[in-house]
Coordinates of C-alpha atoms in Angstrom, one line a residue:
Chain A
M1 CA 6.9 -0.1 -16.3
I2 CA 6.6 -3.8 -16.8
K3 CA 4.5 -5.9 -14.4
V4 CA 5.2 -9.5 -13.6
Y5 CA 2.7 -11.6 -11.6
T6 CA 3.2 -15.2 -10.5
S7 CA 0.9 -17.1 -8.1
S8 CA 0.8 -20.6 -6.9
V9 CA -0.5 -23.0 -4.2
I10 CA 1.7 -24.6 -1.6
D11 CA 0.2 -27.6 0.2
A12 CA 1.4 -26.5 3.7
P13 CA 0.0 -24.1 6.3
A14 CA 0.7 -20.4 5.7
D15 CA 2.5 -20.1 9.0
Q16 CA 4.9 -22.9 8.0
V17 CA 5.6 -21.4 4.6
W18 CA 6.1 -18.0 6.2
A19 CA 8.6 -19.4 8.7
H20 CA 10.5 -20.8 5.8
I21 CA 10.8 -17.7 3.7
R22 CA 10.5 -14.8 6.1
D23 CA 14.3 -14.5 6.6
F24 CA 15.5 -12.0 4.0
N25 CA 18.9 -13.7 4.0
A26 CA 17.5 -17.2 3.3
L27 CA 17.2 -17.2 -0.5
P28 CA 19.8 -20.0 -0.9
S29 CA 17.6 -22.4 1.0
W30 CA 14.6 -22.0 -1.2
V31 CA 15.3 -20.1 -4.5
P32 CA 17.2 -22.5 -6.7
A33 CA 19.1 -19.9 -8.7
V34 CA 20.8 -18.4 -5.6
A35 CA 24.2 -19.7 -4.5
D36 CA 24.9 -17.7 -1.3
S37 CA 23.6 -14.6 0.6
R38 CA 24.7 -12.3 3.3
I39 CA 23.2 -9.2 4.9
E40 CA 25.5 -6.2 4.5
G41 CA 26.9 -4.7 7.7
G42 CA 25.8 -7.6 9.8
A43 CA 22.4 -6.2 10.3
P44 CA 19.5 -8.5 11.4
S45 CA 17.7 -9.8 8.3
D46 CA 14.3 -8.5 9.5
K47 CA 15.6 -5.0 10.0
V48 CA 13.7 -2.9 7.4
G49 CA 16.2 -1.2 5.2
C50 CA 18.8 -4.0 5.4
V51 CA 20.6 -5.1 2.2
R52 CA 21.1 -8.6 1.1
N53 CA 24.1 -9.3 -1.1
F54 CA 23.9 -12.5 -3.0
N55 CA 25.4 -14.4 -6.0
L56 CA 23.6 -16.5 -8.6
K57 CA 24.8 -20.0 -9.3
E58 CA 25.2 -19.1 -13.0
G59 CA 27.2 -16.0 -12.0
G60 CA 26.1 -12.5 -11.2
N61 CA 25.9 -10.5 -8.0
L62 CA 22.8 -8.7 -6.7
R63 CA 22.1 -6.3 -3.9
E64 CA 18.5 -6.0 -2.8
Q65 CA 17.1 -3.7 -0.1
L66 CA 14.3 -4.7 2.3
L67 CA 11.6 -2.0 1.9
A68 CA 8.8 -3.7 4.0
L69 CA 8.3 -6.8 6.1
S70 CA 5.0 -7.8 7.6
D71 CA 4.3 -10.6 10.0
H72 CA 0.7 -9.4 9.9
T73 CA 0.1 -10.0 6.2
C74 CA 3.0 -12.4 5.7
S75 CA 4.5 -10.3 3.0
V76 CA 7.9 -8.8 2.0
T77 CA 8.7 -5.9 -0.4
Y78 CA 12.2 -5.2 -1.7
N79 CA 13.9 -3.4 -4.5
I80 CA 17.0 -4.1 -6.6
L81 CA 20.0 -1.8 -6.0
V82 CA 22.5 -3.7 -8.2
S83 CA 21.9 -6.6 -10.6
P84 CA 23.2 -8.0 -13.9
M85 CA 19.7 -8.1 -15.3
G86 CA 19.5 -4.6 -16.8
V87 CA 16.3 -3.6 -15.0
E88 CA 15.6 -0.2 -13.4
N89 CA 13.2 0.9 -10.7
Y90 CA 12.6 -2.8 -9.8
V91 CA 10.3 -3.3 -6.8
A92 CA 8.8 -6.7 -5.9
T93 CA 6.4 -8.1 -3.3
L94 CA 6.0 -11.6 -2.1
R95 CA 2.8 -12.4 -0.1
L96 CA 1.2 -15.4 1.5
T97 CA -2.5 -15.9 2.2
A98 CA -4.1 -18.7 4.1
I99 CA -6.3 -21.1 2.1
T100 CA -8.8 -22.2 4.8
D101 CA -10.0 -25.0 2.6
G102 CA -7.3 -27.7 3.2
D103 CA -5.1 -25.4 5.3
R104 CA -2.8 -24.5 2.4
T105 CA -1.1 -21.4 1.2
F106 CA -1.8 -19.0 -1.7
A107 CA 1.6 -17.5 -2.7
E108 CA 1.9 -14.4 -4.9
W109 CA 5.1 -12.8 -6.2
M110 CA 4.8 -9.7 -8.2
A111 CA 7.4 -7.2 -9.6
E112 CA 7.4 -3.9 -11.5
F113 CA 10.4 -2.5 -13.3
N114 CA 11.6 -0.6 -16.3
C115 CA 13.9 -2.2 -19.0
P116 CA 15.4 -1.3 -22.3
P117 CA 12.9 -1.5 -25.2
G118 CA 12.7 -5.0 -26.7
R119 CA 13.7 -6.9 -23.6
E120 CA 10.2 -6.9 -22.0
Q121 CA 9.2 -10.4 -22.9
E122 CA 12.5 -12.0 -22.1
L123 CA 12.7 -10.4 -18.7
T124 CA 9.1 -11.1 -17.9
D125 CA 9.7 -14.8 -18.6
E126 CA 13.0 -14.9 -16.9
I127 CA 11.7 -13.3 -13.7
G128 CA 8.1 -14.7 -13.7
N129 CA 9.0 -18.3 -14.6
G130 CA 12.8 -18.6 -14.2
V131 CA 12.8 -17.1 -10.7
F132 CA 9.4 -16.8 -9.1
Q133 CA 7.7 -20.0 -10.4
A134 CA 10.9 -22.0 -10.0
A135 CA 11.1 -20.9 -6.3
F136 CA 7.4 -21.8 -5.8
D137 CA 8.0 -25.2 -7.4
N138 CA 10.9 -25.7 -5.0
L139 CA 8.7 -24.7 -2.0
K140 CA 6.1 -27.3 -3.1
R141 CA 8.8 -30.0 -3.1
Q142 CA 10.3 -28.8 0.2
L143 CA 7.1 -28.2 2.2
G144 CA 4.2 -29.8 0.4
R145 CA 2.3 -32.7 2.0
R146 CA 3.0 -35.9 0.2
Chain B
M1 CA -14.2 -6.4 17.6
I2 CA -14.3 -2.6 17.9
K3 CA -12.8 -0.5 15.1
V4 CA -11.4 2.9 15.6
Y5 CA -10.4 5.1 12.6
T6 CA -8.8 8.5 12.8
S7 CA -7.4 10.5 9.9
S8 CA -5.9 13.9 9.4
V9 CA -3.8 16.2 7.2
I10 CA -0.3 17.3 8.1
D11 CA 0.9 20.3 6.2
A12 CA 4.4 18.8 5.5
P13 CA 5.7 16.4 2.9
A14 CA 5.0 12.7 3.5
D15 CA 8.8 11.9 3.5
Q16 CA 9.3 14.4 6.3
V17 CA 6.5 13.1 8.4
W18 CA 7.6 9.5 7.8
A19 CA 11.2 10.4 8.9
H20 CA 9.7 11.9 12.1
I21 CA 7.5 8.9 13.1
R22 CA 9.2 5.8 11.5
D23 CA 11.3 5.0 14.5
F24 CA 9.2 2.6 16.6
N25 CA 11.0 3.9 19.7
A26 CA 10.2 7.5 19.1
L27 CA 6.7 7.9 20.6
P28 CA 7.9 10.3 23.3
S29 CA 8.9 12.8 20.7
W30 CA 5.5 13.1 19.0
V31 CA 2.8 11.3 21.1
P32 CA 1.9 13.6 23.9
A33 CA 0.7 10.9 26.3
V34 CA 4.0 9.0 26.3
A35 CA 6.7 9.7 28.9
D36 CA 9.5 7.4 27.8
S37 CA 10.2 4.4 25.6
R38 CA 12.9 1.7 25.1
I39 CA 13.2 -1.3 22.7
E40 CA 13.5 -4.5 24.7
G41 CA 16.7 -6.5 24.3
G42 CA 18.5 -3.5 22.6
A43 CA 17.1 -4.5 19.2
P44 CA 17.1 -1.9 16.4
S45 CA 13.7 -0.2 16.4
D46 CA 13.1 -1.1 12.7
K47 CA 13.6 -4.8 13.3
V48 CA 10.2 -6.4 12.7
G49 CA 9.2 -8.3 15.8
C50 CA 10.9 -5.9 18.2
V51 CA 9.0 -4.8 21.4
R52 CA 8.7 -1.2 22.6
N53 CA 8.2 -0.8 26.3
F54 CA 6.9 2.6 27.3
N55 CA 5.2 4.5 30.1
L56 CA 2.4 7.0 30.0
K57 CA 2.7 10.3 31.7
E58 CA -0.4 9.7 33.7
G59 CA 1.0 6.3 34.7
G60 CA 0.7 2.9 33.2
N61 CA 3.2 0.6 31.3
L62 CA 2.7 -0.7 27.8
R63 CA 4.5 -3.3 25.7
E64 CA 3.8 -3.2 22.0
Q65 CA 5.3 -5.5 19.2
L66 CA 6.2 -4.3 15.7
L67 CA 4.3 -6.6 13.3
A68 CA 5.0 -4.7 10.1
L69 CA 7.0 -1.8 8.9
S70 CA 7.0 -0.4 5.3
D71 CA 9.2 2.3 3.8
H72 CA 7.3 1.5 0.6
T73 CA 3.8 2.5 1.9
C74 CA 5.0 4.6 4.9
S75 CA 3.1 2.4 7.3
V76 CA 3.6 0.6 10.6
T77 CA 1.5 -2.1 12.2
Y78 CA 1.8 -3.3 15.8
N79 CA -0.1 -5.0 18.5
I80 CA -0.4 -4.6 22.3
L81 CA 1.1 -7.3 24.4
V82 CA 0.5 -5.6 27.8
S83 CA -1.4 -2.5 28.7
P84 CA -3.6 -1.0 31.5
M85 CA -6.4 -0.3 29.0
G86 CA -8.2 -3.6 29.3
V87 CA -8.2 -4.3 25.6
E88 CA -7.6 -7.7 23.9
N89 CA -6.4 -8.6 20.4
Y90 CA -5.5 -5.0 19.8
V91 CA -3.8 -4.5 16.4
A92 CA -3.2 -1.0 15.0
T93 CA -1.9 0.5 11.7
L94 CA -0.6 4.0 11.1
R95 CA -0.2 5.0 7.4
L96 CA 0.9 8.1 5.5
T97 CA -0.1 8.9 2.0
A98 CA 1.2 11.8 -0.1
I99 CA -1.2 14.6 -1.0
T100 CA 0.2 15.8 -4.2
D101 CA -2.0 19.0 -4.1
G102 CA 0.1 21.2 -1.8
D103 CA 2.8 18.5 -1.0
R104 CA 1.1 17.6 2.2
T105 CA 0.4 14.3 4.1
F106 CA -2.8 12.3 4.6
A107 CA -2.3 10.4 7.9
E108 CA -4.5 7.5 9.0
W109 CA -4.4 5.6 12.3
M110 CA -6.7 2.7 12.8
A111 CA -7.1 0.0 15.5
E112 CA -9.2 -3.1 16.1
F113 CA -9.6 -4.7 19.5
N114 CA -11.9 -6.5 21.8
C115 CA -13.0 -5.1 25.1
P116 CA -15.5 -5.9 28.0
P117 CA -19.1 -5.1 27.1
G118 CA -20.0 -1.5 28.0
R119 CA -16.5 0.0 27.5
E120 CA -16.7 0.3 23.7
Q121 CA -17.6 4.0 23.5
E122 CA -15.2 5.0 26.2
L123 CA -12.3 3.2 24.7
T124 CA -13.1 4.4 21.1
D125 CA -13.0 7.9 22.3
E126 CA -9.9 7.5 24.5
I127 CA -8.0 5.8 21.7
G128 CA -9.3 7.7 18.6
N129 CA -9.3 11.2 20.2
G130 CA -7.2 11.0 23.3
V131 CA -4.3 9.2 21.6
F132 CA -4.5 9.2 17.8
Q133 CA -5.9 12.7 17.1
A134 CA -3.9 14.2 19.9
A135 CA -0.8 12.8 18.3
F136 CA -1.8 14.2 14.9
D137 CA -2.5 17.6 16.4
N138 CA 1.0 17.5 17.8
L139 CA 2.5 16.6 14.4
K140 CA 0.7 19.5 12.9
R141 CA 2.3 21.8 15.5
Q142 CA 5.7 20.2 15.1
L143 CA 5.9 19.8 11.3
G144 CA 3.2 22.0 9.8
R145 CA 4.1 24.9 7.6
R146 CA 3.3 28.2 9.3
Chain C
M1 CA -17.8 -7.3 15.2
I2 CA -17.3 -10.9 14.2
K3 CA -15.1 -11.7 11.2
V4 CA -15.5 -14.8 9.0
Y5 CA -12.9 -15.7 6.4
T6 CA -13.2 -18.7 4.0
S7 CA -10.9 -19.3 1.0
S8 CA -10.5 -22.1 -1.5
V9 CA -9.1 -23.1 -4.8
I10 CA -11.3 -23.7 -7.9
D11 CA -9.7 -25.7 -10.6
A12 CA -10.9 -23.4 -13.4
P13 CA -9.7 -20.1 -14.9
A14 CA -10.7 -17.0 -12.9
D15 CA -12.5 -15.5 -15.9
Q16 CA -14.7 -18.6 -16.1
V17 CA -15.5 -18.6 -12.4
W18 CA -16.2 -14.8 -12.5
A19 CA -18.6 -15.3 -15.4
H20 CA -20.4 -17.9 -13.3
I21 CA -20.8 -15.9 -10.1
R22 CA -20.8 -12.2 -11.2
D23 CA -24.5 -12.0 -11.6
F24 CA -25.9 -10.8 -8.2
N25 CA -29.1 -12.6 -9.0
A26 CA -27.5 -16.0 -9.7
L27 CA -27.2 -17.4 -6.2
P28 CA -29.7 -20.3 -6.9
S29 CA -27.3 -21.6 -9.6
W30 CA -24.3 -22.0 -7.4
V31 CA -25.1 -21.5 -3.6
P32 CA -26.8 -24.8 -2.5
A33 CA -28.8 -23.2 0.3
V34 CA -30.7 -20.8 -2.0
A35 CA -34.0 -21.7 -3.5
D36 CA -34.8 -18.6 -5.7
S37 CA -33.8 -15.0 -6.2
R38 CA -35.1 -11.8 -7.9
I39 CA -33.8 -8.3 -8.1
E40 CA -36.3 -5.8 -6.6
G41 CA -37.8 -3.3 -9.0
G42 CA -36.6 -5.1 -12.0
A43 CA -33.1 -3.4 -11.9
P44 CA -30.2 -5.0 -13.8
S45 CA -28.3 -7.3 -11.4
D46 CA -25.0 -5.4 -12.0
K47 CA -26.5 -2.0 -11.0
V48 CA -24.7 -1.0 -7.8
G49 CA -27.3 -0.4 -5.2
C50 CA -29.7 -3.1 -6.4
V51 CA -31.4 -5.4 -3.9
R52 CA -31.6 -9.2 -4.3
N53 CA -34.6 -10.8 -2.6
F54 CA -34.2 -14.5 -2.1
N55 CA -35.5 -17.5 -0.1
L56 CA -33.6 -20.3 1.5
K57 CA -34.5 -23.9 0.8
E58 CA -35.0 -24.5 4.5
G59 CA -37.1 -21.4 4.7
G60 CA -36.3 -17.8 5.4
N61 CA -36.2 -14.7 3.3
L62 CA -33.2 -12.4 2.8
R63 CA -32.7 -9.0 1.2
E64 CA -29.2 -8.1 0.3
Q65 CA -27.9 -4.9 -1.3
L66 CA -25.1 -4.7 -3.8
L67 CA -22.5 -2.2 -2.4
A68 CA -19.7 -2.8 -4.9
L69 CA -19.0 -4.7 -8.1
S70 CA -15.7 -4.9 -9.8
D71 CA -14.8 -6.5 -13.1
H72 CA -11.3 -5.2 -12.5
T73 CA -10.6 -7.2 -9.3
C74 CA -13.4 -9.8 -9.8
S75 CA -15.0 -8.9 -6.5
V76 CA -18.5 -8.2 -5.1
T77 CA -19.4 -6.5 -1.8
Y78 CA -22.9 -6.5 -0.3
N79 CA -24.7 -6.1 3.0
I80 CA -27.8 -7.7 4.5
L81 CA -30.9 -5.6 4.8
V82 CA -33.2 -8.3 6.1
S83 CA -32.5 -11.9 7.2
P84 CA -33.6 -14.5 9.7
M85 CA -30.0 -15.0 11.0
G86 CA -30.1 -12.4 13.7
V87 CA -27.0 -10.5 12.5
E88 CA -26.5 -6.8 12.3
N89 CA -24.1 -4.6 10.3
Y90 CA -23.4 -7.5 8.0
V91 CA -21.1 -6.7 5.1
A92 CA -19.4 -9.4 3.0
T93 CA -17.0 -9.5 0.1
L94 CA -16.3 -12.3 -2.4
R95 CA -13.2 -12.0 -4.5
L96 CA -11.4 -14.1 -7.1
T97 CA -7.7 -14.0 -7.9
A98 CA -5.9 -15.8 -10.7
I99 CA -3.5 -18.6 -9.8
T100 CA -1.1 -18.4 -12.7
D101 CA 0.4 -21.8 -11.7
G102 CA -2.2 -24.1 -13.3
D103 CA -4.6 -21.4 -14.5
R104 CA -6.8 -21.9 -11.5
T105 CA -8.8 -19.5 -9.2
F106 CA -8.2 -18.5 -5.6
A107 CA -11.6 -17.6 -4.1
E108 CA -12.0 -15.7 -0.9
W109 CA -15.3 -14.9 0.9
M110 CA -15.2 -12.8 4.0
A111 CA -17.9 -11.2 6.2
E112 CA -18.1 -8.9 9.2
F113 CA -21.1 -8.5 11.4
N114 CA -22.5 -8.0 14.9
C115 CA -24.6 -10.6 16.7
P116 CA -26.1 -11.2 20.1
P117 CA -23.5 -12.4 22.7
G118 CA -23.1 -16.2 22.8
R119 CA -24.0 -16.7 19.1
E120 CA -20.6 -15.9 17.7
Q121 CA -19.3 -19.4 17.2
E122 CA -22.6 -20.8 15.9
L123 CA -22.9 -18.0 13.3
T124 CA -19.2 -18.2 12.3
D125 CA -19.6 -21.9 11.6
E126 CA -23.0 -21.5 9.8
I127 CA -21.8 -18.7 7.6
G128 CA -18.2 -19.8 7.0
N129 CA -18.8 -23.5 6.5
G130 CA -22.5 -23.8 5.9
V131 CA -22.8 -21.1 3.3
F132 CA -19.3 -20.0 2.0
Q133 CA -17.4 -23.3 1.9
A134 CA -20.5 -25.2 0.8
A135 CA -20.8 -22.8 -2.2
F136 CA -17.1 -23.2 -3.0
D137 CA -17.5 -27.0 -2.9
N138 CA -20.3 -26.6 -5.3
L139 CA -18.2 -24.4 -7.6
K140 CA -15.5 -27.0 -7.6
R141 CA -18.0 -29.6 -8.7
Q142 CA -19.6 -27.4 -11.3
L143 CA -16.5 -25.8 -12.8
G144 CA -13.5 -27.9 -11.8
R145 CA -11.6 -29.7 -14.4
R146 CA -12.8 -33.3 -14.1
Chain D
M1 CA 3.3 1.4 -18.3
I2 CA 3.1 5.0 -17.1
K3 CA 1.6 5.8 -13.6
V4 CA -0.1 9.1 -12.8
Y5 CA -1.2 9.9 -9.2
T6 CA -3.0 13.0 -8.1
S7 CA -4.5 13.6 -4.6
S8 CA -6.2 16.5 -2.9
V9 CA -8.3 17.5 0.0
I10 CA -11.9 18.7 -0.4
D11 CA -13.4 20.6 2.5
A12 CA -16.7 18.8 2.5
P13 CA -17.8 15.4 4.0
A14 CA -16.9 12.4 1.9
D15 CA -20.6 11.4 1.6
Q16 CA -21.4 14.7 0.0
V17 CA -18.5 14.5 -2.4
W18 CA -19.4 11.0 -3.3
A19 CA -23.0 11.9 -4.0
H20 CA -21.7 14.6 -6.3
I21 CA -19.3 12.4 -8.4
R22 CA -20.7 8.9 -8.1
D23 CA -22.8 9.2 -11.3
F24 CA -20.6 7.9 -14.1
N25 CA -22.5 10.2 -16.5
A26 CA -22.0 13.3 -14.5
L27 CA -18.6 14.5 -15.7
P28 CA -19.9 17.7 -17.3
S29 CA -21.0 18.9 -13.9
W30 CA -17.6 18.7 -12.2
V31 CA -14.8 18.0 -14.7
P32 CA -14.1 21.4 -16.5
A33 CA -12.8 19.9 -19.7
V34 CA -16.0 17.9 -20.5
A35 CA -18.7 19.4 -22.6
D36 CA -21.4 16.7 -22.5
S37 CA -21.9 13.0 -21.7
R38 CA -24.3 10.1 -22.3
I39 CA -24.5 6.5 -21.3
E40 CA -24.6 4.3 -24.4
G41 CA -27.7 2.2 -24.8
G42 CA -29.6 4.1 -22.2
A43 CA -28.2 1.9 -19.4
P44 CA -28.2 3.2 -15.8
S45 CA -24.9 5.0 -15.0
D46 CA -24.3 2.8 -12.0
K47 CA -24.5 -0.5 -14.0
V48 CA -21.0 -2.0 -14.0
G49 CA -20.0 -2.4 -17.6
C50 CA -21.8 0.6 -19.0
V51 CA -20.0 3.0 -21.4
R52 CA -20.0 6.8 -21.1
N53 CA -19.6 8.6 -24.4
F54 CA -18.5 12.2 -24.0
N55 CA -17.0 15.1 -25.8
L56 CA -14.3 17.6 -24.7
K57 CA -14.9 21.3 -24.9
E58 CA -11.7 21.7 -27.0
G59 CA -12.9 18.9 -29.2
G60 CA -12.4 15.1 -29.1
N61 CA -14.7 12.2 -28.3
L62 CA -14.1 9.6 -25.6
R63 CA -15.7 6.3 -24.7
E64 CA -14.9 5.0 -21.2
Q65 CA -16.2 1.8 -19.6
L66 CA -17.2 1.4 -16.0
L67 CA -15.1 -1.5 -14.6
A68 CA -15.9 -1.1 -10.9
L69 CA -18.1 1.0 -8.7
S70 CA -18.1 0.8 -4.9
D71 CA -20.4 2.6 -2.5
H72 CA -18.5 0.8 0.2
T73 CA -15.1 2.4 -0.5
C74 CA -16.4 5.4 -2.5
S75 CA -14.4 4.5 -5.5
V76 CA -14.8 4.1 -9.3
T77 CA -12.6 2.3 -11.8
Y78 CA -12.9 2.7 -15.6
N79 CA -10.9 2.2 -18.7
I80 CA -10.7 4.1 -22.0
L81 CA -12.1 2.4 -25.1
V82 CA -11.6 5.3 -27.5
S83 CA -9.9 8.6 -27.1
P84 CA -7.9 11.2 -29.0
M85 CA -5.0 11.1 -26.5
G86 CA -3.0 8.3 -28.0
V87 CA -2.9 6.1 -24.8
E88 CA -3.3 2.4 -24.6
N89 CA -4.4 0.0 -21.8
Y90 CA -5.6 3.0 -19.8
V91 CA -7.2 2.1 -16.5
A92 CA -8.0 4.8 -13.8
T93 CA -9.4 4.7 -10.3
L94 CA -10.9 7.6 -8.4
R95 CA -11.4 7.1 -4.6
L96 CA -12.6 9.1 -1.7
T97 CA -11.6 8.6 1.9
A98 CA -13.0 10.4 5.0
I99 CA -10.8 12.7 6.9
T100 CA -12.2 12.5 10.4
D101 CA -10.2 15.5 11.5
G102 CA -12.5 18.3 10.2
D103 CA -15.0 16.0 8.4
R104 CA -13.3 16.5 5.0
T105 CA -12.5 14.3 2.1
F106 CA -9.2 12.9 0.8
A107 CA -9.6 12.4 -2.9
E108 CA -7.2 10.3 -5.0
W109 CA -7.2 9.8 -8.8
M110 CA -4.7 7.5 -10.3
A111 CA -4.2 6.1 -13.9
E112 CA -2.0 3.6 -15.6
F113 CA -1.5 3.5 -19.4
N114 CA 1.0 2.8 -22.2
C115 CA 1.9 5.5 -24.7
P116 CA 4.3 6.1 -27.6
P117 CA 7.9 6.7 -26.4
G118 CA 8.6 10.4 -25.8
R119 CA 5.1 11.3 -24.9
E120 CA 5.3 10.2 -21.2
Q121 CA 5.9 13.5 -19.6
E122 CA 3.4 15.4 -21.7
L123 CA 0.6 12.9 -21.0
T124 CA 1.5 12.7 -17.3
D125 CA 1.1 16.4 -17.0
E126 CA -2.0 16.6 -19.2
I127 CA -3.8 13.9 -17.3
G128 CA -2.5 14.5 -13.8
N129 CA -2.7 18.3 -13.8
G130 CA -4.9 19.2 -16.8
V131 CA -7.7 16.7 -15.9
F132 CA -7.4 15.3 -12.4
Q133 CA -6.2 18.3 -10.4
A134 CA -8.4 20.7 -12.5
A135 CA -11.4 18.6 -11.5
F136 CA -10.3 18.5 -7.8
D137 CA -9.9 22.3 -7.9
N138 CA -13.4 22.6 -9.3
L139 CA -14.8 20.3 -6.6
K140 CA -13.1 22.5 -4.0
R141 CA -14.9 25.5 -5.5
Q142 CA -18.3 23.7 -5.8
L143 CA -18.4 21.9 -2.5
G144 CA -15.8 23.4 -0.2
R145 CA -17.1 25.2 2.9
R146 CA -17.3 29.0 3.0

């Protein structure tokens, strides 16, 4: 089991960041790598158990299932059902915490998964930097105070 | 802020107990005090943010909102929007954990709320014993191995 | 029960901040309000259960007991045995989390306590701002990159 | 990273179980596989950072370091510095939670570690059953009512 942990600070209130990312179908609006997304079966995107089906801009289809959603702790947990990445048992959690000093947001995104031997470093970098940090950087641009 | 904490052991696998109680609209099937329940607006009962509207057998209507639902940690968090109990800022979490020794379930139900001075003990007993433990006792009867 | 929560960002690595604040007897070096401190009975300051006995610059003696210390999660939990503040059942936790983006530190300090009716707001402000945030501000000056 | 999780129920109050196992140097009194133990350097066994040095009855020396100790959550976290088991990055946590129904104790012991490919199942069984569950079984005999 590989663990990836990425955390950042968004210069916007946690309520505002949560409103921006809570929608499990909203990846295209804040994760740069994602081209499009739909919830399978037309379910509401905050129905626990729903599946988002999305495509990457560079090609590749993913299906991810919503395992947990909390408006109480501003967090979302999901797993990967299908992806081109070659990972197994992938479960990730994204969580926001209020920074009272400056009314900002501490954002954490962590994942655990198995992968073929030898691909650990490549996948850790691709997921932790290429996806998670890239998305945080985008949130900073989209929501950060100037 | 008053804190109530009740925990018990159900002699059935955690997956089975979770399947029995996951439905936010299912209180009448396992909480003895509840007469009926419906989800307002016809929303799915696992849509985070949905409101269950239910009546007690002894009279009294409650509206509770689903704040968090996790199939990952087998937990549910909700608050009270309307109730006859005279509590404020009520937030509760119910969580199941697998007991590997004997394939049983550790069940915890905890609540925090404010109430008028002098009613702390009465409400702690009514909620912790009258509702939470009574429901656990019922689960033990419904699901426990004989 | 009153809850106070203060969080901030220190522009220094979490390991460095933890090394600075881990010592339960080190309050005078980073909490501005504290004049001096000693561990009762000459115990090591990382012995769980030890008591720090310290005086405030503006006068007032406190005795606080170490309930938990973790080098794993960079956190410390303690309660107040004696203080001039008029609080009861006071338990506080200070925790550091690494911010991978920029190699900084997310610092959280939270307390729960009971107090006489009418003093809630005053104590929340005194503890959350006067003690916790003032200490974080000092850490930012002491450890922050330029 | 391999994860091992073992949980059980001890029919004794959590305070009593905690008093029995809190001492980081007390393994010989409740973990059947352990022959003897000492804290290196004569440090108190509740000093976070101390190292216990102990031998197994079947032979084999281990050195484990106390990473966290909490009288607040009745938990202890430690890692393995030296062992004959062939594990790496081993970190384990033992935690007790009160079961209010019957005044019993929910005990959890979990470990994470790396190991050579092919030894995952053997080590999971040896640690989860041979050490953790065996110790819980012993606690049930030592402290359980009747």
